[in-house]
C-alpha cells in the first residue's frame, strides 16, 4: 500500500517537491525496516505539511494514515505469528531467564494495547477479581486437608519416637524437619511455578505443558536426592558436635534413610501435584489457592511414614547385613545423572539445574537447625508432648505462607516487568502494608491470618479425640499454643511480603526462590516457639507429660 501511495504521489506531480522526496524516503524506510517503526514516526509523518490540495481531491494525509494503519495491522500479524511460534523448547540456551517465557504473551498483549490506544494508558490483561469470601472458600478445603495431613504426621511421629531406630539413633529427629521441609523446598516450589504457568497461559499447548511438567519433575528428583544426602550430613554434624561421638554405621544409615525417603516421597508427591494443577485448570479453580496446600496435605504423612519404615528396616539389618545401608544409598545416588540428563532437555529446568540450589540448600540448613531444637527438646522426658504438635504448627504455617507467596508471584508476573515492583511495594517495608496496604494481596493476607485460630482449634480437637499426644487440652495450654501459632503466621506473612518483592526487584523468580526460605523459616519459628511454649507451661505448673502414653 505504501508503494502504491508513492506512485500516486509521483503521478500527481508531488514528486518534484523536496519535502515529498523526503516523504518518499521515509516511506521506503518504513517498508525496509518495519520493526523500527514507532508511533512517534507515525505522528510526525502525519503532521508534515504536504502542500496544496490537488484538483482531483486526493488527500495525501489520509492516504498516509491509511497506509500507516495497514502497516500496524501487518506488524501485529507478524508479531502474533512470532509469539505463536515461540515455545519453551525453542528459547535460547545461554540467555534464558525463567520469567521470560511466562511473560512473553503478556508483554505482547500490552504492546498491542499501546498501539491500539496511543493516547491513553496501556491496558494489559488482568487476573480475575476474587472476593474475600470466594477466596476463603477456595482455600478452606485444601487448608483443612493439609491440616489433617499434618495431624496424621504428628500422630505417626508420636508413635515412632518409641521405635528402636529413633531411640538409639536420635539424630533421625534432626532429619525430620529437613525432610518434611522438602515439600516446601520442592513440592510447593513446583506447585507455585506450575500455578504461575497456568495463570499466564503457558500450559495451554499440550506439548509445551508436558515439556514443562517432565522437566520440572526430573529437576525435582535431582534436588531431592542431593538435599536428602546433605540433610543427612548436617544431621551427623549437628548430632556429633554437642556429644562428641561418631559412629560410621549410624552415619551410613542416616544417609541411606534420608536419600531413599527424599527420592521416593518426592516422586510420589510430584505426581500428585501435577494431577492437582491440571485438574484445577480444567475445573476453573485458581491453582494458587489450592495447589500448595494440597501439595502438603499428604506430604508430611507420606514422608514421615517412609522415613520411619526405612530407618527401622535398615536398623534391623544393621548387625546381620551391614552392607545393605551402603547399597541403598549408592543405588539412589547413581540415578541422579539420569534425572540430570532429562531435566537438562528443557530450558526452564536446565536453568534451575545450575542456579536453583542456593534456596534449596539454605532452606535445608535452616530446617536442620529446627530439627536440632526438636532433638534437644525431646532429650528432656518432660517435653515428650511436643512431638505430636510439631508437624502441625510447622505445616500449617508453611502452607499459609506458601499460598500468599504464590499469589504475590503470580501478581508480579502479570503486572510487572522483572526488576520492577508496584508503587505500594517501593520504599522501606512496614508491617501494616501487608494487611492494610493498597496492594492486590492484602485481603488474602487478612483471610489467611483469620484461618489460623479456627484451623488450629479443629486440629487440636482432632488430636484430643484420637487420644494422641502427651498433653491435656487445658485452657492455659490452648491459649499459649494458639498465641505461638498466630505469632508464627503473622511473622511469616510479613517476611513473605518483603522477601518476594525484594527477590523480584533483584531479578530472581520468587516461584523458585521464596517458598523454600519461607517454609524453612516456618519450621524454625514453629519449632522454636513451640519449645518455648512447652518450657513456659512446665514452669507455670502445666505438667502432664504422661497423657496418652
mmCIF file of C-alpha atoms in Angstrom, residues 147-148 150-151 155 385 388-390 392-393 396 452-469 471-483 485 530 534:
data_model
loop_
_atom_site.group_PDB
_atom_site.id
_atom_site.type_symbol
_atom_site.label_atom_id
_atom_site.label_comp_id
_atom_site.label_asym_id
_atom_site.label_seq_id
_atom_site.Cartn_x
_atom_site.Cartn_y
_atom_site.Cartn_z
ATOM 1 C CA UNK A 147 -4.065 -29.687 58.336
ATOM 2 C CA UNK A 148 -5.396 -33.200 58.808
ATOM 3 C CA UNK A 150 -0.054 -32.713 59.397
ATOM 4 C CA UNK A 151 -2.152 -34.026 62.315
ATOM 5 C CA UNK A 155 0.407 -38.811 65.428
ATOM 6 C CA UNK A 385 4.280 -33.815 74.359
ATOM 7 C CA UNK A 388 2.656 -34.525 68.093
ATOM 8 C CA UNK A 389 2.243 -30.752 67.662
ATOM 9 C CA UNK A 390 5.492 -30.007 65.814
ATOM 10 C CA UNK A 392 1.020 -29.415 62.848
ATOM 11 C CA UNK A 393 2.310 -25.942 63.699
ATOM 12 C CA UNK A 396 0.072 -25.013 58.858
ATOM 13 C CA UNK A 452 -5.090 -19.662 61.873
ATOM 14 C CA UNK A 453 -7.042 -19.857 65.142
ATOM 15 C CA UNK A 454 -10.155 -21.737 63.854
ATOM 16 C CA UNK A 455 -7.927 -24.157 61.941
ATOM 17 C CA UNK A 456 -5.679 -24.944 64.894
ATOM 18 C CA UNK A 457 -8.702 -25.384 67.188
ATOM 19 C CA UNK A 458 -10.075 -28.019 64.792
ATOM 20 C CA UNK A 459 -6.720 -29.815 64.659
ATOM 21 C CA UNK A 460 -6.197 -29.683 68.433
ATOM 22 C CA UNK A 461 -9.645 -31.153 68.997
ATOM 23 C CA UNK A 462 -8.922 -33.883 66.414
ATOM 24 C CA UNK A 463 -5.738 -34.868 68.268
ATOM 25 C CA UNK A 464 -7.731 -34.908 71.513
ATOM 26 C CA UNK A 465 -10.439 -37.137 70.015
ATOM 27 C CA UNK A 466 -7.819 -39.579 68.714
ATOM 28 C CA UNK A 467 -6.387 -39.771 72.262
ATOM 29 C CA UNK A 468 -2.944 -38.938 70.935
ATOM 30 C CA UNK A 469 -0.211 -36.819 72.424
ATOM 31 C CA UNK A 471 -0.673 -33.136 76.908
ATOM 32 C CA UNK A 472 -4.151 -32.374 78.207
ATOM 33 C CA UNK A 473 -6.009 -29.604 76.364
ATOM 34 C CA UNK A 474 -6.279 -27.195 79.264
ATOM 35 C CA UNK A 475 -7.338 -23.562 78.622
ATOM 36 C CA UNK A 476 -3.855 -22.283 79.506
ATOM 37 C CA UNK A 477 -2.228 -24.775 77.103
ATOM 38 C CA UNK A 478 -4.568 -23.854 74.261
ATOM 39 C CA UNK A 479 -4.039 -20.124 74.846
ATOM 40 C CA UNK A 480 -0.244 -20.417 74.810
ATOM 41 C CA UNK A 481 -0.277 -22.748 71.787
ATOM 42 C CA UNK A 482 -2.621 -20.521 69.742
ATOM 43 C CA UNK A 483 -0.576 -17.418 70.620
ATOM 44 C CA UNK A 485 0.801 -20.266 66.120
ATOM 45 C CA UNK A 530 6.573 -24.451 70.432
ATOM 46 C CA UNK A 534 6.272 -26.044 76.469
#
